[in-house]
CSV table of C-alpha atoms in Angstrom, one decimal:
chain,number,residue,atom,x,y,z
A,1026,MET,CA,-16.7,-14.7,-20.4
A,1027,SER,CA,-18.4,-16.4,-17.5
A,1028,PRO,CA,-16.3,-16.4,-14.3
A,1029,PRO,CA,-16.6,-19.1,-11.6
A,1030,VAL,CA,-19.1,-18.3,-8.8
A,1031,ALA,CA,-17.8,-18.5,-5.3
A,1032,PRO,CA,-19.4,-20.9,-2.9
A,1033,PRO,CA,-21.3,-19.7,0.2
A,1034,GLY,CA,-18.9,-18.6,2.9
A,1035,TRP,CA,-16.2,-17.5,0.4
A,1036,SER,CA,-13.9,-14.9,2.0
A,1037,ARG,CA,-13.2,-11.5,0.6
A,1038,TRP,CA,-9.6,-11.9,1.8
A,1039,LEU,CA,-9.0,-14.2,-1.3
A,1040,VAL,CA,-9.4,-11.1,-3.5
A,1041,PRO,CA,-6.2,-9.2,-2.7
A,1042,PRO,CA,-3.8,-12.1,-3.5
A,1043,ALA,CA,-5.3,-12.5,-7.0
A,1044,ALA,CA,-5.1,-8.7,-7.6
A,1045,LEU,CA,-1.5,-8.7,-6.3
A,1046,SER,CA,-0.5,-11.5,-8.8
A,1047,VAL,CA,-1.6,-9.4,-11.8
A,1048,HIS,CA,0.0,-6.2,-10.5
A,1049,LEU,CA,3.3,-7.9,-9.8
A,1050,SER,CA,3.4,-8.9,-13.5
A,1051,ILE,CA,2.4,-5.6,-15.1
A,1052,GLY,CA,4.6,-3.8,-12.6
A,1053,GLN,CA,7.6,-4.8,-14.7
A,1054,ALA,CA,7.2,-1.4,-16.4
A,1055,TYR,CA,9.1,0.1,-13.5
A,1056,ALA,CA,12.2,-1.8,-14.4
A,1057,TRP,CA,12.5,-0.1,-17.8
A,1058,SER,CA,15.5,2.0,-16.8
A,1059,VAL,CA,17.6,-1.2,-16.7
A,1060,PHE,CA,17.1,-1.5,-20.5
A,1061,LYS,CA,17.9,2.1,-21.3
A,1062,PRO,CA,21.7,2.0,-21.3
A,1063,PRO,CA,21.9,-1.3,-23.4
A,1064,LEU,CA,19.4,0.1,-25.9
A,1065,GLU,CA,21.2,3.4,-26.2
A,1066,SER,CA,24.5,1.6,-26.8
A,1067,ALA,CA,23.1,-1.1,-29.2
A,1068,LEU,CA,20.8,1.2,-31.3
A,1069,GLY,CA,22.6,4.5,-30.9
A,1070,LEU,CA,19.8,6.2,-29.0
A,1071,SER,CA,19.8,9.3,-26.8
A,1072,GLY,CA,18.4,9.3,-23.3
A,1073,THR,CA,15.2,11.0,-24.5
A,1074,GLN,CA,14.7,8.4,-27.3
A,1075,SER,CA,15.3,5.4,-25.1
A,1076,ALA,CA,12.6,6.7,-22.8
A,1077,LEU,CA,9.9,6.6,-25.5
A,1078,PRO,CA,8.6,3.0,-24.9
A,1079,PHE,CA,8.2,3.7,-21.2
A,1080,GLN,CA,6.5,7.1,-21.8
A,1081,LEU,CA,4.1,5.7,-24.4
A,1082,GLY,CA,3.4,2.8,-22.1
A,1083,ILE,CA,2.3,5.1,-19.3
A,1084,VAL,CA,0.3,7.2,-21.8
A,1085,MET,CA,-1.6,4.1,-23.0
A,1086,LEU,CA,-2.0,3.0,-19.5
A,1087,GLY,CA,-4.0,6.1,-18.7
A,1088,LEU,CA,-5.9,6.2,-21.9
A,1089,SER,CA,-6.9,2.6,-21.9
A,1090,ALA,CA,-7.9,2.9,-18.2
A,1091,ALA,CA,-10.0,6.0,-19.0
A,1092,PHE,CA,-11.7,4.5,-22.1
A,1093,GLY,CA,-11.9,0.9,-20.7
A,1094,GLY,CA,-13.1,1.7,-17.2
A,1095,THR,CA,-16.8,1.4,-18.1
A,1096,LEU,CA,-16.1,-1.8,-20.1
A,1097,VAL,CA,-14.3,-3.3,-17.1
A,1098,GLU,CA,-17.3,-2.5,-14.8
A,1099,ARG,CA,-19.6,-4.0,-17.4
A,1100,ASN,CA,-17.7,-7.1,-18.4
A,1101,GLY,CA,-15.9,-7.8,-15.1
A,1102,PRO,CA,-12.3,-8.4,-14.0
A,1103,ARG,CA,-12.0,-11.8,-15.6
A,1104,TRP,CA,-12.5,-10.3,-19.1
A,1105,ALA,CA,-10.2,-7.4,-18.1
A,1106,MET,CA,-7.4,-9.7,-17.0
A,1107,THR,CA,-7.5,-11.7,-20.2
A,1108,VAL,CA,-7.2,-8.6,-22.3
A,1109,ALA,CA,-4.3,-7.4,-20.0
A,1110,LEU,CA,-2.5,-10.8,-20.4
A,1111,VAL,CA,-2.8,-10.8,-24.2
A,1112,CYS,CA,-1.7,-7.2,-24.7
A,1113,PHE,CA,1.1,-7.2,-22.1
A,1114,SER,CA,2.8,-10.3,-23.3
A,1115,SER,CA,2.3,-9.5,-27.0
A,1116,GLY,CA,4.0,-6.2,-26.3
A,1117,PHE,CA,7.1,-8.0,-25.1
A,1118,LEU,CA,7.1,-10.3,-28.1
A,1119,LEU,CA,6.8,-7.4,-30.5
A,1120,SER,CA,9.7,-5.7,-28.7
A,1121,ALA,CA,11.8,-8.8,-29.0
A,1122,LEU,CA,11.2,-8.8,-32.7
A,1123,GLY,CA,12.1,-5.1,-32.9
A,1124,ALA,CA,15.4,-5.6,-31.0
A,1125,ALA,CA,16.3,-8.7,-33.1
A,1126,VAL,CA,15.9,-6.8,-36.4
A,1127,GLU,CA,17.2,-3.5,-34.9
A,1128,GLN,CA,13.9,-1.6,-35.6
A,1129,TYR,CA,13.4,0.6,-32.6
A,1130,TRP,CA,9.9,1.6,-33.8
A,1131,LEU,CA,8.8,-2.0,-33.2
A,1132,ILE,CA,10.0,-1.7,-29.6
A,1133,VAL,CA,8.1,1.5,-29.1
A,1134,LEU,CA,5.0,0.0,-30.7
A,1135,GLY,CA,5.2,-3.3,-28.8
A,1136,TYR,CA,6.3,-2.2,-25.3
A,1137,GLY,CA,4.7,1.2,-25.4
A,1138,PHE,CA,1.4,1.0,-27.3
A,1139,VAL,CA,0.3,-2.7,-27.2
A,1140,GLY,CA,1.9,-3.4,-23.8
A,1141,GLY,CA,0.6,-0.1,-22.4
A,1142,ILE,CA,-3.0,-1.1,-23.2
A,1143,GLY,CA,-2.4,-4.3,-21.1
A,1144,LEU,CA,-1.1,-2.1,-18.3
A,1145,GLY,CA,-4.1,0.1,-18.1
A,1146,ILE,CA,-6.8,-2.6,-18.3
A,1147,GLY,CA,-4.9,-4.9,-15.9
A,1148,TYR,CA,-4.4,-2.0,-13.4
A,1149,ILE,CA,-7.9,-0.7,-12.8
A,1150,SER,CA,-10.0,-3.9,-12.6
A,1151,PRO,CA,-8.6,-5.2,-9.3
A,1152,VAL,CA,-8.5,-1.7,-7.8
A,1153,SER,CA,-12.2,-0.9,-8.5
A,1154,THR,CA,-13.3,-4.3,-7.2
A,1155,LEU,CA,-11.3,-4.1,-4.0
A,1156,ILE,CA,-12.8,-0.8,-3.1
A,1157,LYS,CA,-16.3,-2.3,-3.3
A,1158,TRP,CA,-15.2,-5.4,-1.3
A,1159,PHE,CA,-13.5,-3.3,1.5
A,1160,PRO,CA,-15.6,-0.2,2.0
A,1161,ASP,CA,-14.4,-0.2,5.6
A,1162,ARG,CA,-10.7,-0.2,4.8
A,1163,PRO,CA,-10.3,1.1,1.2
A,1164,GLY,CA,-6.8,2.4,1.7
A,1165,MET,CA,-5.4,-0.8,3.0
A,1166,ALA,CA,-7.2,-3.0,0.4
A,1167,THR,CA,-6.1,-1.1,-2.6
A,1168,GLY,CA,-2.6,-0.7,-1.1
A,1169,ILE,CA,-2.3,-4.5,-1.0
A,1170,ALA,CA,-3.0,-4.8,-4.7
A,1171,ILE,CA,-1.3,-1.7,-6.0
A,1172,MET,CA,1.9,-2.5,-4.1
A,1173,GLY,CA,2.3,-5.3,-6.6
A,1174,PHE,CA,2.6,-2.9,-9.4
A,1175,GLY,CA,5.2,-0.9,-7.5
A,1176,GLY,CA,7.0,-4.0,-6.4
A,1177,GLY,CA,7.1,-5.6,-9.9
A,1178,ALA,CA,10.5,-4.1,-10.6
A,1179,LEU,CA,11.9,-5.5,-7.3
A,1180,ILE,CA,11.7,-8.8,-9.2
A,1181,ALA,CA,12.1,-7.6,-12.7
A,1182,SER,CA,15.1,-5.3,-12.3
A,1183,PRO,CA,17.7,-7.8,-11.0
A,1184,TRP,CA,16.2,-10.5,-13.2
A,1185,SER,CA,16.5,-8.3,-16.3
A,1186,ALA,CA,20.0,-7.2,-15.4
A,1187,GLN,CA,21.0,-10.9,-15.0
A,1188,MET,CA,19.5,-11.8,-18.3
A,1189,LEU,CA,21.4,-9.0,-20.1
A,1190,GLU,CA,24.6,-10.1,-18.4
A,1191,SER,CA,24.0,-13.7,-19.5
A,1192,PHE,CA,22.6,-13.0,-23.0
A,1193,GLY,CA,24.7,-10.0,-23.8
A,1194,SER,CA,23.7,-6.3,-24.0
A,1195,ASP,CA,23.7,-6.2,-27.8
A,1196,SER,CA,20.5,-6.2,-29.9
A,1197,SER,CA,20.2,-10.0,-29.9
A,1198,GLY,CA,20.7,-10.2,-26.1
A,1199,ILE,CA,18.1,-7.6,-25.5
A,1200,ALA,CA,15.7,-9.4,-27.9
A,1201,LEU,CA,16.1,-12.7,-26.0
A,1202,ALA,CA,15.5,-10.9,-22.7
A,1203,PHE,CA,12.3,-9.4,-24.0
A,1204,LEU,CA,11.2,-12.8,-25.3
A,1205,VAL,CA,11.8,-14.5,-21.9
A,1206,HIS,CA,9.8,-11.7,-20.2
A,1207,GLY,CA,6.8,-12.0,-22.5
A,1208,LEU,CA,6.6,-15.8,-22.2
A,1209,THR,CA,7.2,-15.9,-18.4
A,1210,TYR,CA,4.6,-13.2,-17.6
A,1211,ALA,CA,2.0,-14.9,-19.9
A,1212,VAL,CA,2.4,-18.1,-17.9
A,1213,PHE,CA,2.3,-16.3,-14.5
A,1214,MET,CA,-0.8,-14.3,-15.4
A,1215,LEU,CA,-2.6,-17.4,-16.7
A,1216,LEU,CA,-2.4,-18.9,-13.2
A,1217,VAL,CA,-4.7,-16.3,-11.7
A,1218,ARG,CA,-8.2,-17.5,-10.9
A,1219,VAL,CA,-10.9,-14.9,-10.2
A,1220,PRO,CA,-14.1,-15.9,-8.4
A,1221,ARG,CA,-17.2,-13.9,-8.4
A,1222,PRO,CA,-19.0,-13.9,-5.1
A,1223,LYS,CA,-22.8,-14.1,-4.8
A,1224,ALA,CA,-24.9,-11.9,-2.7
A,1225,GLY,CA,-24.5,-12.7,1.0
A,1226,ALA,CA,-21.0,-14.2,0.7
A,1227,ASP,CA,-19.0,-14.0,3.9
A,1228,GLY,CA,-17.4,-10.6,4.2
A,1229,GLY,CA,-19.0,-9.4,0.9
A,1230,PRO,CA,-19.4,-5.8,0.0
A,1231,ALA,CA,-22.1,-3.7,1.5
A,1232,ALA,CA,-24.7,-2.0,-0.7
A,1233,PRO,CA,-23.7,1.5,-1.8
A,1234,ALA,CA,-24.5,4.1,0.8
A,1235,GLY,CA,-23.8,7.8,1.3
A,1236,VAL,CA,-22.6,10.1,-1.5
A,1237,GLN,CA,-22.8,8.4,-4.9
A,1238,VAL,CA,-21.6,10.2,-8.1
A,1239,SER,CA,-21.5,8.8,-11.6
A,1240,ALA,CA,-18.4,9.0,-13.7
A,1241,ARG,CA,-19.9,11.6,-16.0
A,1242,GLY,CA,-21.0,13.6,-13.0
A,1243,ALA,CA,-17.6,13.4,-11.3
A,1244,MET,CA,-15.9,14.9,-14.4
A,1245,ARG,CA,-18.1,18.0,-14.0
A,1246,THR,CA,-16.9,18.7,-10.5
A,1247,PRO,CA,-13.9,20.8,-9.5
A,1248,GLN,CA,-12.9,18.0,-7.1
A,1249,PHE,CA,-12.1,15.6,-9.9
A,1250,TRP,CA,-9.8,18.0,-11.7
A,1251,LEU,CA,-8.1,19.1,-8.5
A,1252,LEU,CA,-7.3,15.5,-7.7
A,1253,TRP,CA,-6.2,15.1,-11.4
A,1254,ILE,CA,-3.7,17.9,-10.7
A,1255,VAL,CA,-2.6,16.4,-7.4
A,1256,LEU,CA,-2.0,12.9,-8.9
A,1257,CYS,CA,-0.3,14.4,-12.0
A,1258,MET,CA,2.2,16.5,-10.0
A,1259,ASN,CA,3.0,13.7,-7.5
A,1260,VAL,CA,3.5,11.1,-10.3
A,1261,THR,CA,5.6,13.5,-12.4
A,1262,ALA,CA,8.0,14.1,-9.5
A,1263,GLY,CA,8.4,10.4,-8.7
A,1264,ILE,CA,8.5,9.1,-12.3
A,1265,GLY,CA,11.2,11.6,-13.2
A,1266,ILE,CA,13.6,9.7,-10.8
A,1267,LEU,CA,12.3,6.2,-11.4
A,1268,GLU,CA,12.5,6.2,-15.2
A,1269,LYS,CA,16.1,7.3,-15.2
A,1270,ALA,CA,17.2,5.8,-11.9
A,1271,ALA,CA,20.1,3.6,-13.1
A,1272,PRO,CA,21.9,6.2,-15.2
A,1273,MET,CA,21.0,9.0,-12.8
A,1274,ILE,CA,22.8,7.5,-9.8
A,1275,THR,CA,25.7,6.6,-12.1
A,1276,ASP,CA,26.0,10.3,-13.3
A,1277,PHE,CA,25.7,11.7,-9.8
A,1278,PHE,CA,28.8,9.9,-8.5
A,1279,ALA,CA,30.7,9.5,-11.8
A,1280,ASP,CA,33.2,12.2,-10.8
A,1281,THR,CA,33.7,10.9,-7.2
A,1282,SER,CA,36.2,8.4,-5.8
A,1283,THR,CA,33.4,5.9,-5.5
A,1284,PRO,CA,31.6,5.6,-8.8
A,1285,VAL,CA,28.5,3.4,-9.1
A,1286,SER,CA,28.8,0.2,-11.2
A,1287,ALA,CA,26.0,-1.0,-13.5
A,1288,THR,CA,25.2,-3.8,-11.1
A,1289,ALA,CA,25.0,-1.4,-8.2
A,1290,ALA,CA,22.8,0.9,-10.3
A,1291,ALA,CA,20.4,-2.0,-11.0
A,1292,GLY,CA,20.4,-2.7,-7.3
A,1293,PHE,CA,19.4,0.9,-6.7
A,1294,VAL,CA,16.5,0.4,-9.1
A,1295,ALA,CA,15.4,-2.6,-7.0
A,1296,LEU,CA,15.7,-0.6,-3.8
A,1297,LEU,CA,13.4,2.1,-5.3
A,1298,SER,CA,11.0,-0.6,-6.3
A,1299,ALA,CA,10.9,-1.8,-2.7
A,1300,ALA,CA,10.2,1.7,-1.4
A,1301,ASN,CA,7.6,2.2,-4.1
A,1302,MET,CA,6.0,-1.1,-3.0
A,1303,ALA,CA,6.2,-0.5,0.7
A,1304,GLY,CA,4.8,3.0,0.3
A,1305,ARG,CA,1.7,1.7,-1.4
A,1306,ILE,CA,0.6,-0.5,1.5
A,1307,GLY,CA,2.2,1.6,4.3
A,1308,TRP,CA,1.1,5.1,3.4
A,1309,SER,CA,-2.3,4.1,2.0
A,1310,SER,CA,-3.1,2.1,5.2
A,1311,THR,CA,-2.0,5.2,7.2
A,1312,SER,CA,-4.5,7.3,5.2
A,1313,ASP,CA,-7.4,5.2,6.7
A,1314,LEU,CA,-6.3,6.6,10.0
A,1315,ILE,CA,-5.4,10.2,9.3
A,1316,GLY,CA,-7.4,10.9,6.2
A,1317,ARG,CA,-6.6,11.3,2.5
A,1318,LYS,CA,-6.0,15.1,2.4
A,1319,ASN,CA,-3.6,14.8,5.3
A,1320,ILE,CA,-1.6,12.0,3.7
A,1321,TYR,CA,-1.3,14.0,0.5
A,1322,ARG,CA,0.0,16.9,2.5
A,1323,VAL,CA,2.8,14.5,3.6
A,1324,TYR,CA,3.5,13.2,0.0
A,1325,LEU,CA,3.7,16.7,-1.5
A,1326,GLY,CA,5.2,18.7,1.3
A,1327,VAL,CA,7.9,16.3,2.4
A,1328,GLY,CA,8.5,15.5,-1.2
A,1329,ILE,CA,9.5,19.1,-1.8
A,1330,LEU,CA,12.1,18.8,1.0
A,1331,MET,CA,13.5,15.5,-0.3
A,1332,TYR,CA,14.0,16.9,-3.8
A,1333,ALA,CA,15.7,20.0,-2.4
A,1334,LEU,CA,18.1,17.9,-0.4
A,1335,ILE,CA,19.1,15.8,-3.5
A,1336,ALA,CA,19.5,18.9,-5.6
A,1337,TRP,CA,21.8,20.7,-3.1
A,1338,PHE,CA,23.6,17.8,-1.3
A,1339,GLY,CA,22.9,14.6,-3.3
A,1340,ASP,CA,26.3,14.3,-4.9
A,1341,ALA,CA,28.1,14.7,-1.6
A,1342,SER,CA,26.7,11.7,0.1
A,1343,LYS,CA,25.4,8.4,-1.3
A,1344,PRO,CA,23.4,7.6,1.7
A,1345,LEU,CA,21.6,10.9,1.6
A,1346,PHE,CA,20.9,10.5,-2.2
A,1347,VAL,CA,19.6,7.0,-1.7
A,1348,LEU,CA,17.5,7.9,1.3
A,1349,CYS,CA,15.8,10.9,-0.3
A,1350,ALA,CA,15.1,9.0,-3.5
A,1351,LEU,CA,13.6,6.1,-1.4
A,1352,VAL,CA,11.3,8.5,0.4
A,1353,ILE,CA,10.2,10.2,-2.8
A,1354,LEU,CA,9.4,6.8,-4.4
A,1355,SER,CA,7.5,5.7,-1.3
A,1356,PHE,CA,5.3,8.8,-1.7
A,1357,TYR,CA,5.0,8.1,-5.4
A,1358,GLY,CA,3.7,4.7,-4.7
A,1359,GLY,CA,1.6,5.8,-1.8
A,1360,GLY,CA,-0.1,8.4,-4.0
A,1361,PHE,CA,-1.2,5.7,-6.4
A,1362,ALA,CA,-2.6,3.5,-3.7
A,1363,THR,CA,-4.4,6.3,-1.9
A,1364,ILE,CA,-6.1,8.0,-4.8
A,1365,PRO,CA,-8.8,5.3,-5.3
A,1366,ALA,CA,-9.8,5.7,-1.6
A,1367,TYR,CA,-9.8,9.5,-2.0
A,1368,LEU,CA,-12.1,9.0,-5.0
A,1369,LYS,CA,-14.3,6.7,-2.9
A,1370,ASP,CA,-14.5,9.2,-0.1
A,1371,LEU,CA,-15.6,12.0,-2.5
A,1372,PHE,CA,-17.7,10.2,-5.1
A,1373,GLY,CA,-18.8,6.9,-3.5
A,1374,THR,CA,-18.5,3.4,-4.9
A,1375,TYR,CA,-21.2,3.7,-7.6
A,1376,GLN,CA,-18.9,4.0,-10.6
A,1377,VAL,CA,-15.5,4.4,-8.8
A,1378,GLY,CA,-13.7,2.1,-11.3
A,1379,ALA,CA,-14.7,4.3,-14.2
A,1380,ILE,CA,-13.9,7.5,-12.3
A,1381,HIS,CA,-10.5,6.0,-11.4
A,1382,GLY,CA,-9.8,5.1,-15.0
A,1383,ARG,CA,-10.5,8.6,-16.2
A,1384,LEU,CA,-8.4,10.1,-13.4
A,1385,LEU,CA,-5.4,7.9,-14.6
A,1386,THR,CA,-5.1,10.2,-17.6
A,1387,ALA,CA,-3.1,12.3,-15.1
A,1388,TRP,CA,-0.7,9.4,-15.0
A,1389,SER,CA,-0.5,9.5,-18.8
A,1390,THR,CA,0.4,13.1,-18.7
A,1391,ALA,CA,2.9,12.6,-16.0
A,1392,GLY,CA,4.4,9.7,-17.9
A,1393,VAL,CA,5.4,12.1,-20.6
A,1394,LEU,CA,6.2,15.1,-18.4
A,1395,GLY,CA,8.5,13.4,-15.9
A,1396,PRO,CA,10.9,11.5,-18.2
A,1397,LEU,CA,10.8,14.4,-20.8
A,1398,ILE,CA,11.8,17.0,-18.2
A,1399,VAL,CA,14.6,14.9,-16.8
A,1400,ASN,CA,15.9,13.4,-20.0
A,1401,TRP,CA,15.6,16.4,-22.3
A,1402,ILE,CA,17.3,18.7,-19.8
A,1403,ALA,CA,20.0,16.2,-19.1
A,1404,ASP,CA,20.7,15.8,-22.8
A,1405,ARG,CA,20.9,19.6,-23.3
A,1406,GLN,CA,23.2,20.0,-20.3
A,1407,GLU,CA,25.4,17.3,-21.6
A,1408,GLU,CA,25.6,19.0,-25.0
A,1409,ALA,CA,26.6,22.2,-23.2
A,1410,GLY,CA,29.6,20.3,-21.7
A,1411,ARG,CA,28.2,19.7,-18.2
A,1412,HIS,CA,28.4,16.4,-16.4
A,1413,GLY,CA,27.6,14.6,-13.2
A,1414,ALA,CA,25.0,16.0,-10.8
A,1415,SER,CA,24.9,19.3,-12.8
A,1416,LEU,CA,22.9,17.4,-15.5
A,1417,TYR,CA,19.9,17.3,-13.1
A,1418,GLY,CA,19.9,20.6,-11.1
A,1419,LEU,CA,17.4,22.4,-13.3
A,1420,SER,CA,15.0,19.5,-13.7
A,1421,PHE,CA,14.9,19.0,-9.9
A,1422,GLY,CA,14.0,22.6,-9.4
A,1423,ILE,CA,11.1,22.2,-11.8
A,1424,MET,CA,9.9,19.1,-9.9
A,1425,ILE,CA,9.9,21.2,-6.7
A,1426,GLY,CA,7.7,23.7,-8.4
A,1427,LEU,CA,5.3,21.0,-9.6
A,1428,LEU,CA,5.0,19.6,-6.1
A,1429,VAL,CA,4.0,23.1,-4.8
A,1430,VAL,CA,1.2,23.2,-7.4
A,1431,GLY,CA,0.0,19.8,-6.3
A,1432,LEU,CA,0.1,20.9,-2.6
A,1433,VAL,CA,-2.1,23.9,-3.4
A,1434,ALA,CA,-4.6,21.8,-5.4
A,1435,ASN,CA,-4.9,19.3,-2.5
A,1436,GLU,CA,-5.8,22.2,-0.1
A,1437,LEU,CA,-8.6,23.3,-2.4
A,1438,VAL,CA,-10.4,19.9,-2.3
A,1439,ARG,CA,-13.8,20.1,-0.7
A,1440,PRO,CA,-16.8,17.7,-0.4
A,1441,VAL,CA,-18.9,17.3,-3.6
A,1442,HIS,CA,-21.9,19.5,-3.9
A,1443,PRO,CA,-25.2,17.6,-3.7
A,1444,ARG,CA,-26.3,18.7,-7.2
A,1445,HIS,CA,-23.7,16.2,-8.5
A,1446,HIS,CA,-25.0,13.3,-6.5
A,1447,HIS,CA,-26.4,10.3,-8.4
A,1448,VAL,CA,-30.0,9.3,-7.7
A,1449,PRO,CA,-30.5,5.6,-8.7
A,1450,ALA,CA,-33.7,4.6,-10.5
A,1451,PRO,CA,-36.1,2.4,-8.6
A,1452,ALA,CA,-35.6,-1.3,-9.2
A,1453,PRO,CA,-38.3,-3.0,-11.4
A,1454,LYS,CA,-41.0,-4.7,-9.3
A,1455,GLU,CA,-40.6,-8.1,-11.0
A,1456,ALA,CA,-37.0,-8.2,-10.0
A,1457,ALA,CA,-37.7,-7.8,-6.3
A,1458,ASP,CA,-37.5,-11.5,-5.5
A,1459,VAL,CA,-34.3,-12.1,-7.6
A,1460,PRO,CA,-31.2,-11.9,-5.4
A,1461,ARG,CA,-28.9,-9.1,-6.5
A,1462,GLN,CA,-25.6,-10.3,-7.9
A,1463,GLN,CA,-22.6,-8.5,-6.4
A,1464,PRO,CA,-19.8,-7.2,-8.4
A,1465,GLU,CA,-17.3,-9.6,-9.8
A,1466,SER,CA,-14.2,-9.8,-7.7
A,1467,ALA,CA,-10.6,-9.6,-8.7
């Protein structure tokens, strides 16, 4: 696929809006909790079962990013975004069919497996390209794009809730909502146009300088695996709340004089999405000023405090519960937006997209761990006769422990040893007069 070539003077500031458009679409994944109660009611599912499409989607996001990272760098973001569009929209259409015929395995296959591939491929290509375009401000640049993924639910959550209210929350209403999602996102993602700048374009990326480590070399370093642990722990802690946000706030205040309605719960999901989105641009931009290690100290250290406050006092005060959850989700989003810049600092820009894709297997792991911990423990507690906030006390204690592990791993990160540095081969003599073509933008 041959993308359009940008004219002379083309600005790098046109790259982030295109990346943002794609991430706003695939960021719908964070609104999955709105579909959980209707699916559980219509198809007779448990909380653990209704989380499967989301869990599998995150697993496939990480796996497709890991295995597709090299292909994205080779074929360019235009190819990647086409693959993302086809897979993401097809996943919704398969899910619509599954809901219509009441075959839950089709929803898991469509939303989780097929749609998850679209999530992974669509996620990494804008990020890796922006790092190369903004070597001077990598945290800010990737934060602009990645905040779209975090903010996707800000649009999708109330929109999904309104559709379920209009179409009905039975299997046919859920099917129609999935169908509208698939068709709408296909049209929206088709509107994206991705230019590829030539060498010397205004504001174009500088040639790689400093430490440069290949993707294969990065995986042989302790730094890669320490960051894998850091990301996995931070994501597990955030996704545990996000995936079950709507039923969680309902459970916490079910036994109080001010229970939370389904509409208010959907609004809470939208608020979490806003915090997720704001954290991605705000915290990642802050990391350009105070450093990546310091900002992860904030994510993990303060995150421990927020989880402890929810566990001990969350059911006594709605404002406290909401505030702590918003802070946790801002750190969750900030962690995603900051990790590409952390990778760039340690490994350079040589194959940062492929390295980032491989690191996102931590997200796949967390996508299983977070919802599994919260849902499985809540189901077991409910079977034991417990209710309300007591359904989540044990799982929140586990999350605090995981954040401690992440905090320790972050403290152990050091610069990469020179033996892992990549030494590029000399360019062929006959190519000396041919202008080098810069990476395709997103």
